[in-house]
Coordinates of C-alpha atoms and ligand atoms in Angstrom, one line a residue:
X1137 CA 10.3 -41.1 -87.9
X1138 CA 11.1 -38.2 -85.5
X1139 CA 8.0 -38.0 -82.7
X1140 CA 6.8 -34.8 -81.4
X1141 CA 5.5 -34.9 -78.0
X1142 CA 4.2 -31.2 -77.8
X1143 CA 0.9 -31.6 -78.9
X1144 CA 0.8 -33.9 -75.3
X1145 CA 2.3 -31.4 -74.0
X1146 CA -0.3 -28.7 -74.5
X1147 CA -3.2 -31.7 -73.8
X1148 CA -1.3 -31.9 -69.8
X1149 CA -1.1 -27.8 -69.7
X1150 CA -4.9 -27.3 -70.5
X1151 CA -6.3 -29.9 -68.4
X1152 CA -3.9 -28.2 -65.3
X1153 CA -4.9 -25.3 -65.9
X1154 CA -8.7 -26.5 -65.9
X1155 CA -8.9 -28.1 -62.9
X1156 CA -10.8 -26.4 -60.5
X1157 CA -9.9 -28.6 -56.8
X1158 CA -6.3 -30.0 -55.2
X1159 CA -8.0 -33.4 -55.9
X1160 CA -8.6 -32.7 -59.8
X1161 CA -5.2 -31.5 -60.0
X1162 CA -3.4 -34.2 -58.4
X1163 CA -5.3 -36.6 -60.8
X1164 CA -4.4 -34.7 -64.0
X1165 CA -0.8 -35.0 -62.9
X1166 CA -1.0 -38.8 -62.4
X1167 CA -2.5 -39.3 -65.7
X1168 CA 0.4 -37.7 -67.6
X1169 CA 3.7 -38.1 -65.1
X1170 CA 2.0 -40.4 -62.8
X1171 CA 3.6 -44.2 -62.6
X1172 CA 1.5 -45.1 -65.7
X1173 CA 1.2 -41.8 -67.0
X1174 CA 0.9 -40.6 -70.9
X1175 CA 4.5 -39.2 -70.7
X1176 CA 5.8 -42.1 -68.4
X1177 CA 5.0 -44.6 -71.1
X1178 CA 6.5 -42.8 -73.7
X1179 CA 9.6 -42.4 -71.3
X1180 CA 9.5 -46.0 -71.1
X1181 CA 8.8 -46.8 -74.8
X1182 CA 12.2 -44.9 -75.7
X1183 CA 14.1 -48.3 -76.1
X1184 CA 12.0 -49.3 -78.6
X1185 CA 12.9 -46.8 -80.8
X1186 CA 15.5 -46.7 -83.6
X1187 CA 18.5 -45.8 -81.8
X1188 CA 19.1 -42.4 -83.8
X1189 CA 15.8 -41.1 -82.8
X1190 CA 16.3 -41.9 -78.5
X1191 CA 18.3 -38.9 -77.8
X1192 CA 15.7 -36.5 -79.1
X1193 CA 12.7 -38.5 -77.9
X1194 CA 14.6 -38.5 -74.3
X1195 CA 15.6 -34.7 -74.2
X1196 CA 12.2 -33.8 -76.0
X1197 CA 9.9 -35.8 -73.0
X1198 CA 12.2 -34.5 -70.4
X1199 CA 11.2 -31.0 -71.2
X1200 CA 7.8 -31.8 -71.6
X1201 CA 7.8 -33.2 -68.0
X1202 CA 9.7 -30.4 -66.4
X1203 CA 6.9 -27.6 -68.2
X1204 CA 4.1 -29.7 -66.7
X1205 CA 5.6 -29.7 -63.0
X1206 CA 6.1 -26.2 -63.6
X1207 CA 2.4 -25.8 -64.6
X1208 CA 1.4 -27.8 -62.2
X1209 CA 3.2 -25.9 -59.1
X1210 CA 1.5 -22.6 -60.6
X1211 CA -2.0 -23.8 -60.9
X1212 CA -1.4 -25.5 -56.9
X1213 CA -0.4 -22.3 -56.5
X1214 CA -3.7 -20.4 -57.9
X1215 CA -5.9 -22.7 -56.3
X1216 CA -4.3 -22.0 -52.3
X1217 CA -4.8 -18.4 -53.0
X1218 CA -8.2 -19.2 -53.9
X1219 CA -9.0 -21.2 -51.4
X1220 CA -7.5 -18.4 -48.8
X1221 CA -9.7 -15.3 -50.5
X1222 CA -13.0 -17.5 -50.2
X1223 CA -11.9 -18.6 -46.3
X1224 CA -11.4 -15.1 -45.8
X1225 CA -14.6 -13.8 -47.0
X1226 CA -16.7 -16.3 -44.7
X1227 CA -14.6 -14.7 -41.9
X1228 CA -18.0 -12.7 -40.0
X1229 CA -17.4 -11.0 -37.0
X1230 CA -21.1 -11.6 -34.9
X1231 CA -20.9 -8.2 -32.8
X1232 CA -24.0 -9.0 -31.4
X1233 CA -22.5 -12.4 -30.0
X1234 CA -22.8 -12.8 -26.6
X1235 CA -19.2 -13.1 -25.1
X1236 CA -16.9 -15.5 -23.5
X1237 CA -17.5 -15.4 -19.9
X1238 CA -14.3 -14.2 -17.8
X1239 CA -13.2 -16.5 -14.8
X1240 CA -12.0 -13.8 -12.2
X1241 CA -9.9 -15.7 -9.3
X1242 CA -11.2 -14.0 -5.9
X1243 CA -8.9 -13.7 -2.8
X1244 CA -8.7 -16.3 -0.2
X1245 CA -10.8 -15.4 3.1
X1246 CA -7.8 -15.5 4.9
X1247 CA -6.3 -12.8 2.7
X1248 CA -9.2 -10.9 3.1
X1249 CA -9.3 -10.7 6.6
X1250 CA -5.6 -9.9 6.9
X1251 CA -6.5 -7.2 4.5
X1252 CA -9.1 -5.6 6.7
X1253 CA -7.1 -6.0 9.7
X1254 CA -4.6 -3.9 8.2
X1255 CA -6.6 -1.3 7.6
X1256 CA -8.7 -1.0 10.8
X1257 CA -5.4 -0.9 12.5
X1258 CA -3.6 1.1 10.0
X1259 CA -6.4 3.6 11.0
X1260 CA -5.6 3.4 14.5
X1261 CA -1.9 4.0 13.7
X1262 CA -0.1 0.8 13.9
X1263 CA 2.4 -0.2 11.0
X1264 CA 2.8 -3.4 10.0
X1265 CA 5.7 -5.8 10.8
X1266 CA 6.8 -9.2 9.7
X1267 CA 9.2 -11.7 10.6
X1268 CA 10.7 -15.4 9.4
X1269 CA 8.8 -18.2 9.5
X1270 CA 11.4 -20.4 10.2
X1271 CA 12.7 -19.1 13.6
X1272 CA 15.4 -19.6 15.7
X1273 CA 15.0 -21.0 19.4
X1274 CA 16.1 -17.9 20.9
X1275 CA 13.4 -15.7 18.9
X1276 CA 10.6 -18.1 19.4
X1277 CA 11.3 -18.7 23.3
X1278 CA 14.4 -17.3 25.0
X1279 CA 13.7 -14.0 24.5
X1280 CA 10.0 -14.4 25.3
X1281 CA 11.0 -15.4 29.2
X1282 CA 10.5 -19.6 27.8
X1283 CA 13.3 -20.8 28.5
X1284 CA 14.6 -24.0 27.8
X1285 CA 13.4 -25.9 30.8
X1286 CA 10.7 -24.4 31.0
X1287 CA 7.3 -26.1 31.2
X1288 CA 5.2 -23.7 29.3
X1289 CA 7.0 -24.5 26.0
X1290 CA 4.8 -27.5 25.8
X1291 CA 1.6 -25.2 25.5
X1292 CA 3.4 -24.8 21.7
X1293 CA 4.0 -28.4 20.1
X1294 CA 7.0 -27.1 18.1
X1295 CA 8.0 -28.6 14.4
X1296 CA 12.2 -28.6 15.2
X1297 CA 14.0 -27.9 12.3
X1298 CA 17.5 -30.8 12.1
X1299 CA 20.2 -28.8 12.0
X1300 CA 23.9 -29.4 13.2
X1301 CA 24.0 -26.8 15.6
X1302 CA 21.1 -28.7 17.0
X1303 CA 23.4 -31.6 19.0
X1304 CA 25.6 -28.9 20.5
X1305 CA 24.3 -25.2 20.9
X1306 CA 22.3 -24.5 24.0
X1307 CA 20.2 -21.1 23.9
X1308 CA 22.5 -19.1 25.1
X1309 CA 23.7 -18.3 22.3
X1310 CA 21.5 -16.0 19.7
X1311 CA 21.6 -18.4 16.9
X1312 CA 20.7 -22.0 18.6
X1313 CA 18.3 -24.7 17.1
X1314 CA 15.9 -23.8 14.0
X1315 CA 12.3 -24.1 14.4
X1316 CA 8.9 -23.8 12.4
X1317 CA 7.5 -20.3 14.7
X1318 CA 5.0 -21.3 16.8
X1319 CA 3.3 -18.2 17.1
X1320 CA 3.7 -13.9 15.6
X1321 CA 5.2 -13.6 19.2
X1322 CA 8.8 -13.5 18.1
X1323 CA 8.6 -10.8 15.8
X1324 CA 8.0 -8.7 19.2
X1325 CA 11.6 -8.8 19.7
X1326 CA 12.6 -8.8 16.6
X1327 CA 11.3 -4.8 16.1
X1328 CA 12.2 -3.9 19.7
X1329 CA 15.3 -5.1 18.9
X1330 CA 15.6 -2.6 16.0
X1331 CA 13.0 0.1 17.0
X1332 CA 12.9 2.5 19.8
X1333 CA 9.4 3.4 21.6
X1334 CA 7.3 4.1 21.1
X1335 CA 6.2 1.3 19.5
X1336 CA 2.5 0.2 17.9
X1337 CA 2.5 -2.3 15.1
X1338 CA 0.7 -5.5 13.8
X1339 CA 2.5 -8.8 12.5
X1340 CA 0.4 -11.1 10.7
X1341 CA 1.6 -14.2 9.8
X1342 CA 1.6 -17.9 9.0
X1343 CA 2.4 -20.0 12.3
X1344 CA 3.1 -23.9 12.6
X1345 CA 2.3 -26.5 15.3
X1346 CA 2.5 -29.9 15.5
X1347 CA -0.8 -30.7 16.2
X1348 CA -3.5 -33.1 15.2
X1349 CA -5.4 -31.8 12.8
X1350 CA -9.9 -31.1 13.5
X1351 CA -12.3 -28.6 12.9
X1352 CA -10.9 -26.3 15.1
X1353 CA -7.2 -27.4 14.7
X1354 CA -4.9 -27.3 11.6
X1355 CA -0.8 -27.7 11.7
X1356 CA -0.5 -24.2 10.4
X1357 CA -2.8 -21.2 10.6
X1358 CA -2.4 -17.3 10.7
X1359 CA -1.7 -15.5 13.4
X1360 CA -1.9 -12.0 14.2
X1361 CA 0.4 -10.2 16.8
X1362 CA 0.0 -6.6 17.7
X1363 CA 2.5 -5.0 19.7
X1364 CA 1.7 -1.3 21.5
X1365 CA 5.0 0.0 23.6
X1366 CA 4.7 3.9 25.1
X1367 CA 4.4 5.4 28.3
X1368 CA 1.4 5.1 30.6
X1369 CA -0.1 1.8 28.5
X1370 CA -2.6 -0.1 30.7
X1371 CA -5.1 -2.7 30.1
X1372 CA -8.1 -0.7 29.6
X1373 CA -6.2 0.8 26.2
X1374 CA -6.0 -2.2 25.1
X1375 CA -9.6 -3.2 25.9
X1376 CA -10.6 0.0 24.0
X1377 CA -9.0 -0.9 21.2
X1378 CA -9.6 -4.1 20.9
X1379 CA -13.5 -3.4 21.4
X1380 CA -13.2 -0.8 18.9
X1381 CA -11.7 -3.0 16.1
X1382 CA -14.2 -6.3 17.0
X1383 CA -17.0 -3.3 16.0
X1384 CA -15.3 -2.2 12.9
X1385 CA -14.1 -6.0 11.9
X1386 CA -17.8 -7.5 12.3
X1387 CA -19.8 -4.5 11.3
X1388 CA -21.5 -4.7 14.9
X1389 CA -20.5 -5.0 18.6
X1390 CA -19.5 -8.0 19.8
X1391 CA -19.3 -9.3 23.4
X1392 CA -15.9 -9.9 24.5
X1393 CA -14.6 -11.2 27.8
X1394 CA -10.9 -11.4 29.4
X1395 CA -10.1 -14.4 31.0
X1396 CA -7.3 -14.6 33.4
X1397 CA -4.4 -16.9 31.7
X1398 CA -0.8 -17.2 32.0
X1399 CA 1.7 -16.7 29.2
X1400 CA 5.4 -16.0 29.9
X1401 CA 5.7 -13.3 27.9
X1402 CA 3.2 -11.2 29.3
X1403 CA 1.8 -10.1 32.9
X1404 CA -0.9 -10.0 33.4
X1405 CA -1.9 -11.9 31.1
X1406 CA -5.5 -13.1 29.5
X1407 CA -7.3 -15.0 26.8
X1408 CA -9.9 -12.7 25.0
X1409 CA -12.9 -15.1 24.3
X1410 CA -16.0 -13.4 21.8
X1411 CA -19.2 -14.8 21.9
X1412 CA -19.7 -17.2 19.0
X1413 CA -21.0 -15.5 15.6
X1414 CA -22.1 -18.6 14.1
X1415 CA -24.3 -20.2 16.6
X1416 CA -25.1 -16.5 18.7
X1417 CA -23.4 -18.4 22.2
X1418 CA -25.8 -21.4 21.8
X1419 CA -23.6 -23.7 21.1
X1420 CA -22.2 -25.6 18.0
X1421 CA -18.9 -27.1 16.2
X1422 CA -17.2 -24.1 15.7
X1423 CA -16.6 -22.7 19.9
X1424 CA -16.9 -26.5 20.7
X1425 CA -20.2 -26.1 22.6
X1426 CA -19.6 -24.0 24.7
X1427 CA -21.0 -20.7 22.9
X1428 CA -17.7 -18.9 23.5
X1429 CA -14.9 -18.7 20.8
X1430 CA -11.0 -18.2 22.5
X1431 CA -10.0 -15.4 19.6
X1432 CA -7.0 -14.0 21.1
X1433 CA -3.9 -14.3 23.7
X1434 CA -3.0 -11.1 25.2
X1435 CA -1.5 -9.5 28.4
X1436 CA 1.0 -6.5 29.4
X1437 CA 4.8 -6.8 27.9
X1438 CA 6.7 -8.6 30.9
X1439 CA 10.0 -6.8 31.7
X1440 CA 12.2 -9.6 30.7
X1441 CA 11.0 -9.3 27.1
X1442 CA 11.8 -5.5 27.6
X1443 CA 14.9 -6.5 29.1
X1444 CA 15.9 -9.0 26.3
X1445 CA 15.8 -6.2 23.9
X1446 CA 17.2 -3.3 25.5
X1447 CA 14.6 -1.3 26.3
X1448 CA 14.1 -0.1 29.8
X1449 CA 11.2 -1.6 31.6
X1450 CA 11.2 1.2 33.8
X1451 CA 10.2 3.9 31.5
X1452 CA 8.2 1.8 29.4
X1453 CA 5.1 -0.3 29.4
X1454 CA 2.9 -1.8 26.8
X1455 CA 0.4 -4.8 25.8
X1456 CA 0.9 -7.2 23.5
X1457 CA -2.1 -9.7 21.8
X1458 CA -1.8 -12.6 19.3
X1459 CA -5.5 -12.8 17.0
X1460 CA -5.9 -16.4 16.1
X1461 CA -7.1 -15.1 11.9
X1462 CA -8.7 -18.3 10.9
X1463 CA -11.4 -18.0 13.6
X1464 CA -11.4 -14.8 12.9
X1465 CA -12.6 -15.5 9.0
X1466 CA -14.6 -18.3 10.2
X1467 CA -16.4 -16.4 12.7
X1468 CA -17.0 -13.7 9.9
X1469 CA -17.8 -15.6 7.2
X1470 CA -19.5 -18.7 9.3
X1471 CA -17.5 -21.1 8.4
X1472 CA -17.8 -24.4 11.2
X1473 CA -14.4 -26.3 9.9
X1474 CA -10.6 -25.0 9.3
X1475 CA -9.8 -27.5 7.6
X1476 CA -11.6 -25.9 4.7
X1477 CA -9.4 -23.0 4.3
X1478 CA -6.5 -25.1 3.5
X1479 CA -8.0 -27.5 0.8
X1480 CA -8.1 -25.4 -2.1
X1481 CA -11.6 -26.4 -2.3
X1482 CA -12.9 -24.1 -5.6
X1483 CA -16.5 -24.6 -4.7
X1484 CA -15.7 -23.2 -1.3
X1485 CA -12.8 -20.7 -2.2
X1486 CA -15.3 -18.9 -5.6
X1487 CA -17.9 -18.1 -2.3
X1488 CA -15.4 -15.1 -1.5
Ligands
LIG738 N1 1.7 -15.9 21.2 C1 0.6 -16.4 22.0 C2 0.1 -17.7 21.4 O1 0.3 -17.9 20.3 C3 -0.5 -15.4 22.0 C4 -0.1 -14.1 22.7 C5 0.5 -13.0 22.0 C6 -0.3 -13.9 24.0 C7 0.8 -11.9 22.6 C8 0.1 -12.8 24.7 C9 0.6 -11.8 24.0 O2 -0.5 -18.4 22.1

């Protein structure tokens, strides 16, 4: 007896095209191909047949099984689009939604600073200047008057860079041992050497020394070096100026004294001391008790730094000053500890 298998062919094809989830479908599939499906078993049962009907029984239930995979990757297919349109139609834009709250970054307080300085000086008429951090000997000291046996380079604990030259150079030369700079200072020479006065720039910069660390103290901090070359230059322009841009940096006049000091690189020379904005001179962490803050190295361009780079000390005069900038920030924005600029701290750093 010849079988026909299309009538369960139609039965699978209804029931596909019926079901109404992924779930359903997946069943209806198992219940006719599955591993104990309808047409499976028949598949199996064709041994059992009379030999002269397997063929057609085979050929007939292979169809049968290829028309339901086919029906069952259209109806899968039905059902994703489905599924899509009715995702799509939820899909509600709340304009009235309150929205997601930026995080702006801010600029450090050193950058700031830096920032303003530049512009009060810009206004004045200095440029600005920069210079390596990693220096050489000659830059850092020669050619500021330190030589090498010289006793005033241990007021700048100096980070010495290895290098080979290192064993057998001596400073003669113009490219001797590497170092960490130890203050703005050398880029002085580095634009006389290339400029021709007059001269009147800033060079702020980061500056390395190999110090313990405190409040008051950190192994690197900013420096800023101004640098004023002309003829007729005397002290009282640069107390002028420097009076002028205190004013314009804090927003009021601040006392300012000059203090007789010694650097090799200038004569005269003085430290510029402000009176301490964060305890008003009475006394606290930040000017170590002593109500006064030390905010600045300055003094008059010695002629061997003139002489160093070719200019002629006898036409030309000039000051020179190097700003400490972190006490500068930390005397503007109170802050009593260094330390705190360099730790990345966001609950300090979002204040700015
Ligand atoms: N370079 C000096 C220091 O770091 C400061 C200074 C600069 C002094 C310019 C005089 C003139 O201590």
């Amino acid at each position: 007896m010849q079988r026909d298998f299309s009538e369960l062919e139609q039965e699978a094809k209804n029931a596909i095209k019926t079901a109404q989830t992924p779930k359903e479908l997946e069943a209806v599939l198992r219940l006719y191909t599955g591993k104990e499906g309808k047409i499976t078993r028949e598949i199996q049962a064709i041994p059992t047949l009379a030999v002269s009907e397997r063929a057609e029984a085979g050929s007939a239930l292979n169809t049968a099984k290829i028309q339901i995979a086919k029906a069952y990757a259209e109806r899968q297919d039905e059902l994703k689009q489905r599924a899509q349109k009715e995702s799509g139609a939820e899909e509600f834009l709340d304009v009235t939604a309150p929205g997601k709250k930026i995080e702006y970054g801010s600029l450090h307080p050193l950058t700031l600073v830096q920032r303003v300085c530049g512009e009060i000086f810009g206004s004045m008429g200095f440029s600005i200047a920069q210079g390596p951090e990693i220096e050489t000997e000659w830059y850092n000291f020669d050619a500021l008057n330190i030589p090498a046996d010289h006793p005033a380079r241990d007021m700048w604990d100096t980070f010495w860079l290895k290098s080979e030259e290192a064993k057998s150079q001596r400073p003669k030369t113009k490219n001797p041992r590497f170092l960490l700079r130890t203050h703005t200072s050398p880029v002085q020479i580095r634009y006389l050497e290339t400029h021709t006065p007059p001269v009147r720039i800033i060079a702020p910069g980061r500056v390395f020394r190999y110090e313990a660390t405190d409040a008051n103290h950190q192994i690197n901090f900013y420096q800023l070096e101004g640098l004023v070359v002309d003829k007729d230059i005397s002290v009282a322009n640069f107390s002028a100026i420097i009076q002028e841009f205190f004013k314009r940096f804090f927003g009021f006049p601040v006392t300012v004294r000059l203090r007789p000091s010694y650097f090799p690189f200038t004569e005269p020379s003085f430290e510029v001391d402000m009176t301490c904005v964060v305890c008003k001179g009475k006394g606290c962490a930040s000017c170590s008790h002593s109500g006064w803050l030390e905010i600045m190295g300055a003094g008059m361009v010695h002629p061997r730094v003139f002489n160093a780079t070719g200019v002629d000390p006898a036409k030309w005069q000039g000051f020179a000053f190097g700003i400490g900038l972190d006490r500068l920030a930390m005397m503007k924005y109170k802050i009593n500890d260094i330390r705190l600029l360099y730790e990345g701290d966001l609950r300090f750093l979002r204040q700015f």
